[in-house]
Amino acid sequence: MSTADRPVSRPLSPHLQVYRPQLTSTLSISHRIAGVGLALGLLWLVVWVCAAAGSGEVYGWVAAFNGSVIGRIFLFGWTACLFFHFFNGIRHLFWDAGYGLDLKDAYTSGWTAVVAAAVCTIGSWLIASLMR
Amino acid sequence: MADLRSPVARARGLGSAKDGTHHWWLQRVTAVALVPLVVWFAVSMLRVAPDSQAAVRAWIASPVTMVMLILAIVTGFWHAVLGIQVVIEDYVHAKGWRIGLDMAVKFAAAGLTVAGVVAIFKIAFGG
């Protein structure tokens, strides 16, 4: 069906490239990227639990990866994804309920989510390193 | 704002995906459920994550951990599958790849969920 045949003319999504990045759009795509990252981390959580159920040798491999430089970078990234997606997700739930949709509120809640995620990510790794 | 749907589409109320708000709503239900589960998980990881295998097994074998960890894994994968489905639908335009990838993600999530639950039961009841 050609465009002319459509019963109503629907609006087209604007192309992403014509916009200067803003906090609102940056956090929107970050939420999605963090979500995909969290799924990968969830996969690793199951590997870790399965390794704990298995032999000491297998658990040793998983623990060795978690303790390695690459493993720590991965786990730190997962922590950051978790806290950002958590706080930004709560922001989305408030929007879904009809609150905080004004531009000013969206910016305030956006920065709140970023700061809360940063504090919790760095704070949890600091606490974890102090407890070891 | 003008309603862009045709009258029959409005009456059916199911939209282009043919399932109405079902997917959207389940994503919100799992999101709300994950709020307390993530808080519990983050606090638990602070205590347990760097520990020995024996300590991790003892943590998993406790009834509260079993309940919360199984809920977190099941709800987490459920929420992830709903989210990744939308990502695939947005970016993968070839129909075969779109359907195949979405199926593959769902099969993988189902397999990993069951594997996680079985591992938890094995630790708790495997002797």
Short mmCIF file of C-alpha atoms in Angstrom, two decimals:
data_model
loop_
_atom_site.label_atom_id
_atom_site.label_comp_id
_atom_site.label_asym_id
_atom_site.label_seq_id
_atom_site.Cartn_x
_atom_site.Cartn_y
_atom_site.Cartn_z
CA MET A 1 0.00 0.00 0.00
CA SER A 2 1.50 3.33 -1.02
CA THR A 3 1.54 6.35 1.29
CA ALA A 4 -1.22 8.04 -0.69
CA ASP A 5 -3.58 5.10 -0.12
CA ARG A 6 -3.36 5.23 3.68
CA PRO A 7 -6.61 6.26 5.42
CA VAL A 8 -4.81 8.63 7.80
CA SER A 9 -1.42 10.29 7.50
CA ARG A 10 0.72 9.10 10.37
CA PRO A 11 3.62 11.12 11.78
CA LEU A 12 7.13 9.90 10.97
CA SER A 13 9.72 9.45 13.68
CA PRO A 14 12.35 12.19 13.34
CA HIS A 15 15.79 10.89 12.40
CA LEU A 16 18.06 10.60 15.40
CA GLN A 17 21.07 12.19 13.66
CA VAL A 18 19.47 15.64 13.29
CA TYR A 19 19.31 16.14 17.06
CA ARG A 20 22.02 17.38 19.40
CA PRO A 21 22.33 14.80 22.21
CA GLN A 22 20.41 15.85 25.31
CA LEU A 23 20.21 14.40 28.81
CA THR A 24 16.74 12.99 28.14
CA SER A 25 17.67 11.22 24.88
CA THR A 26 21.06 10.09 26.21
CA LEU A 27 19.49 8.50 29.30
CA SER A 28 16.81 6.91 27.13
CA ILE A 29 19.31 5.02 24.95
CA SER A 30 21.54 4.38 27.99
CA HIS A 31 18.59 2.68 29.71
CA ARG A 32 18.28 0.29 26.78
CA ILE A 33 22.03 -0.38 26.56
CA ALA A 34 22.18 -0.95 30.33
CA GLY A 35 19.25 -3.37 30.04
CA VAL A 36 21.06 -5.47 27.43
CA GLY A 37 24.19 -5.36 29.60
CA LEU A 38 22.18 -6.55 32.59
CA ALA A 39 20.92 -9.55 30.61
CA LEU A 40 24.54 -10.56 29.93
CA GLY A 41 25.34 -10.11 33.63
CA LEU A 42 22.31 -12.22 34.57
CA LEU A 43 23.71 -14.96 32.33
CA TRP A 44 26.98 -14.73 34.27
CA LEU A 45 25.10 -14.84 37.60
CA VAL A 46 23.59 -18.19 36.55
CA VAL A 47 27.05 -19.43 35.50
CA TRP A 48 28.33 -18.42 38.95
CA VAL A 49 25.44 -20.19 40.77
CA CYS A 50 25.89 -23.31 38.60
CA ALA A 51 29.63 -23.27 39.31
CA ALA A 52 28.92 -23.04 43.04
CA ALA A 53 26.78 -26.17 42.65
CA GLY A 54 29.59 -27.90 40.74
CA SER A 55 33.13 -28.98 41.54
CA GLY A 56 35.72 -26.81 43.26
CA GLU A 57 37.73 -26.76 40.03
CA VAL A 58 34.88 -25.22 38.00
CA TYR A 59 34.08 -22.73 40.75
CA GLY A 60 37.77 -21.81 40.81
CA TRP A 61 37.69 -20.88 37.13
CA VAL A 62 34.65 -18.63 37.56
CA ALA A 63 36.06 -17.05 40.72
CA ALA A 64 39.41 -16.52 38.96
CA PHE A 65 37.66 -14.68 36.11
CA ASN A 66 35.67 -12.57 38.60
CA GLY A 67 38.88 -11.61 40.36
CA SER A 68 40.86 -10.85 37.18
CA VAL A 69 41.23 -7.35 35.75
CA ILE A 70 38.83 -8.06 32.85
CA GLY A 71 36.42 -9.76 35.26
CA ARG A 72 36.45 -6.80 37.62
CA ILE A 73 35.86 -4.35 34.77
CA PHE A 74 32.93 -6.53 33.60
CA LEU A 75 31.47 -6.77 37.12
CA PHE A 76 31.94 -3.04 37.75
CA GLY A 77 30.17 -2.33 34.45
CA TRP A 78 27.39 -4.70 35.48
CA THR A 79 27.03 -2.92 38.82
CA ALA A 80 26.81 0.44 37.03
CA CYS A 81 24.20 -0.95 34.59
CA LEU A 82 22.22 -2.43 37.50
CA PHE A 83 22.04 0.77 39.55
CA PHE A 84 21.44 3.04 36.56
CA HIS A 85 18.71 0.81 35.10
CA PHE A 86 17.23 0.48 38.61
CA PHE A 87 16.98 4.22 39.31
CA ASN A 88 16.09 5.20 35.74
CA GLY A 89 13.53 2.38 35.69
CA ILE A 90 11.85 3.84 38.78
CA ARG A 91 11.86 7.18 36.90
CA HIS A 92 10.06 5.42 34.03
CA LEU A 93 7.50 3.90 36.43
CA PHE A 94 6.69 7.39 37.76
CA TRP A 95 6.22 8.58 34.16
CA ASP A 96 3.94 5.59 33.49
CA ALA A 97 1.83 6.66 36.48
CA GLY A 98 1.60 10.16 34.98
CA TYR A 99 4.03 12.01 37.27
CA GLY A 100 7.12 14.09 36.43
CA LEU A 101 6.45 14.48 32.72
CA ASP A 102 7.27 18.22 32.56
CA LEU A 103 10.61 18.94 30.91
CA LYS A 104 12.01 20.50 34.09
CA ASP A 105 10.98 17.48 36.17
CA ALA A 106 12.39 15.11 33.55
CA TYR A 107 15.78 16.82 33.83
CA THR A 108 15.70 16.83 37.64
CA SER A 109 14.78 13.14 37.83
CA GLY A 110 17.32 12.33 35.10
CA TRP A 111 20.22 13.89 36.98
CA THR A 112 18.94 12.29 40.20
CA ALA A 113 19.08 8.86 38.56
CA VAL A 114 22.61 9.49 37.23
CA VAL A 115 23.95 10.73 40.59
CA ALA A 116 22.20 7.98 42.58
CA ALA A 117 23.59 5.32 40.21
CA ALA A 118 27.11 6.75 40.43
CA VAL A 119 27.00 6.97 44.25
CA CYS A 120 25.65 3.42 44.64
CA THR A 121 28.07 1.93 42.08
CA ILE A 122 31.21 3.53 43.52
CA GLY A 123 29.92 3.20 47.09
CA SER A 124 29.18 -0.51 46.81
CA TRP A 125 32.64 -1.24 45.37
CA LEU A 126 34.27 0.83 48.10
CA ILE A 127 32.31 -1.02 50.80
CA ALA A 128 33.08 -4.38 49.17
CA SER A 129 36.81 -3.58 49.01
CA LEU A 130 36.83 -2.48 52.65
CA MET A 131 35.05 -5.68 53.76
CA ARG A 132 37.52 -8.04 52.12
CA MET B 1 -4.15 15.17 19.46
CA ALA B 2 -6.08 13.46 16.69
CA ASP B 3 -6.65 9.73 17.05
CA LEU B 4 -4.68 8.15 14.22
CA ARG B 5 -6.28 4.73 14.52
CA SER B 6 -9.11 3.59 12.31
CA PRO B 7 -12.47 3.04 14.09
CA VAL B 8 -12.17 -0.77 13.91
CA ALA B 9 -8.63 -0.65 15.31
CA ARG B 10 -9.84 1.50 18.19
CA ALA B 11 -12.70 -0.92 18.89
CA ARG B 12 -10.36 -3.92 18.94
CA GLY B 13 -7.80 -2.01 20.99
CA LEU B 14 -5.02 -4.45 20.16
CA GLY B 15 -2.61 -2.34 18.10
CA SER B 16 -0.18 -3.53 15.44
CA ALA B 17 1.30 -6.29 17.62
CA LYS B 18 -2.19 -7.85 18.08
CA ASP B 19 -1.81 -8.27 21.82
CA GLY B 20 -2.88 -4.85 23.09
CA THR B 21 -1.07 -3.68 26.24
CA HIS B 22 -0.20 -7.20 27.42
CA HIS B 23 3.55 -6.98 26.69
CA TRP B 24 3.83 -3.41 28.02
CA TRP B 25 1.94 -4.29 31.20
CA LEU B 26 3.96 -7.44 31.96
CA GLN B 27 7.14 -5.40 31.59
CA ARG B 28 5.83 -3.02 34.29
CA VAL B 29 4.69 -5.84 36.58
CA THR B 30 8.11 -7.52 36.40
CA ALA B 31 9.81 -4.11 36.83
CA VAL B 32 7.92 -3.39 40.05
CA ALA B 33 8.65 -6.92 41.32
CA LEU B 34 12.34 -6.44 40.58
CA VAL B 35 12.64 -3.28 42.73
CA PRO B 36 12.76 -5.11 46.10
CA LEU B 37 14.55 -8.11 44.53
CA VAL B 38 17.39 -5.90 43.20
CA VAL B 39 17.75 -4.16 46.57
CA TRP B 40 18.00 -7.55 48.28
CA PHE B 41 20.43 -8.82 45.63
CA ALA B 42 22.73 -5.78 45.84
CA VAL B 43 22.93 -5.97 49.65
CA SER B 44 23.52 -9.75 49.48
CA MET B 45 26.29 -9.42 46.90
CA LEU B 46 28.13 -6.99 49.18
CA ARG B 47 28.26 -9.70 51.84
CA VAL B 48 28.70 -12.85 49.78
CA ALA B 49 30.23 -12.23 46.36
CA PRO B 50 33.96 -12.37 47.21
CA ASP B 51 33.59 -15.42 49.49
CA SER B 52 34.77 -19.02 49.14
CA GLN B 53 32.66 -21.67 47.41
CA ALA B 54 31.63 -23.15 50.77
CA ALA B 55 30.40 -19.75 52.01
CA VAL B 56 28.51 -19.11 48.75
CA ARG B 57 26.88 -22.56 48.98
CA ALA B 58 25.87 -21.97 52.60
CA TRP B 59 24.33 -18.63 51.59
CA ILE B 60 22.40 -20.18 48.66
CA ALA B 61 21.17 -23.12 50.81
CA SER B 62 19.38 -20.86 53.30
CA PRO B 63 15.60 -20.77 52.67
CA VAL B 64 15.35 -16.98 52.41
CA THR B 65 18.13 -16.89 49.81
CA MET B 66 16.53 -19.72 47.85
CA VAL B 67 13.18 -17.92 47.65
CA MET B 68 14.66 -14.52 46.83
CA LEU B 69 17.32 -15.77 44.41
CA ILE B 70 14.87 -17.95 42.46
CA LEU B 71 12.40 -15.04 42.29
CA ALA B 72 15.21 -12.72 41.16
CA ILE B 73 16.45 -15.09 38.43
CA VAL B 74 12.96 -15.92 37.12
CA THR B 75 11.68 -12.33 37.21
CA GLY B 76 15.00 -10.98 35.92
CA PHE B 77 15.01 -13.24 32.86
CA TRP B 78 11.31 -12.60 32.25
CA HIS B 79 11.89 -8.83 32.30
CA ALA B 80 15.04 -9.22 30.16
CA VAL B 81 13.25 -11.32 27.54
CA LEU B 82 10.48 -8.70 27.24
CA GLY B 83 13.02 -5.91 26.89
CA ILE B 84 15.35 -7.66 24.43
CA GLN B 85 12.33 -8.60 22.30
CA VAL B 86 11.60 -4.88 21.83
CA VAL B 87 15.26 -4.14 21.04
CA ILE B 88 15.26 -6.90 18.39
CA GLU B 89 11.96 -5.68 16.95
CA ASP B 90 13.36 -2.14 16.69
CA TYR B 91 16.70 -2.91 15.08
CA VAL B 92 16.39 -6.22 13.20
CA HIS B 93 14.32 -5.56 10.10
CA ALA B 94 14.65 -8.87 8.22
CA LYS B 95 11.62 -10.87 9.35
CA GLY B 96 13.36 -14.25 9.50
CA TRP B 97 16.23 -12.95 11.59
CA ARG B 98 13.87 -10.99 13.83
CA ILE B 99 11.70 -14.00 14.64
CA GLY B 100 14.66 -16.38 14.86
CA LEU B 101 16.70 -14.13 17.17
CA ASP B 102 13.74 -13.47 19.44
CA MET B 103 13.09 -17.22 19.69
CA ALA B 104 16.77 -17.94 20.37
CA VAL B 105 16.83 -15.35 23.18
CA LYS B 106 13.67 -16.82 24.71
CA PHE B 107 15.02 -20.40 24.52
CA ALA B 108 18.34 -19.31 26.06
CA ALA B 109 16.55 -17.42 28.85
CA ALA B 110 14.32 -20.42 29.59
CA GLY B 111 17.32 -22.75 29.67
CA LEU B 112 19.36 -20.45 31.91
CA THR B 113 16.42 -19.90 34.27
CA VAL B 114 15.89 -23.64 34.74
CA ALA B 115 19.65 -24.23 35.06
CA GLY B 116 19.86 -21.59 37.80
CA VAL B 117 16.91 -23.05 39.72
CA VAL B 118 18.25 -26.61 39.42
CA ALA B 119 21.69 -25.46 40.63
CA ILE B 120 20.08 -23.79 43.66
CA PHE B 121 18.10 -26.96 44.47
CA LYS B 122 21.21 -29.10 44.02
CA ILE B 123 23.13 -26.93 46.50
CA ALA B 124 20.26 -26.94 49.00
CA PHE B 125 19.11 -30.56 48.75
CA GLY B 126 21.92 -32.38 46.90
CA GLY B 127 23.61 -33.48 50.09
#
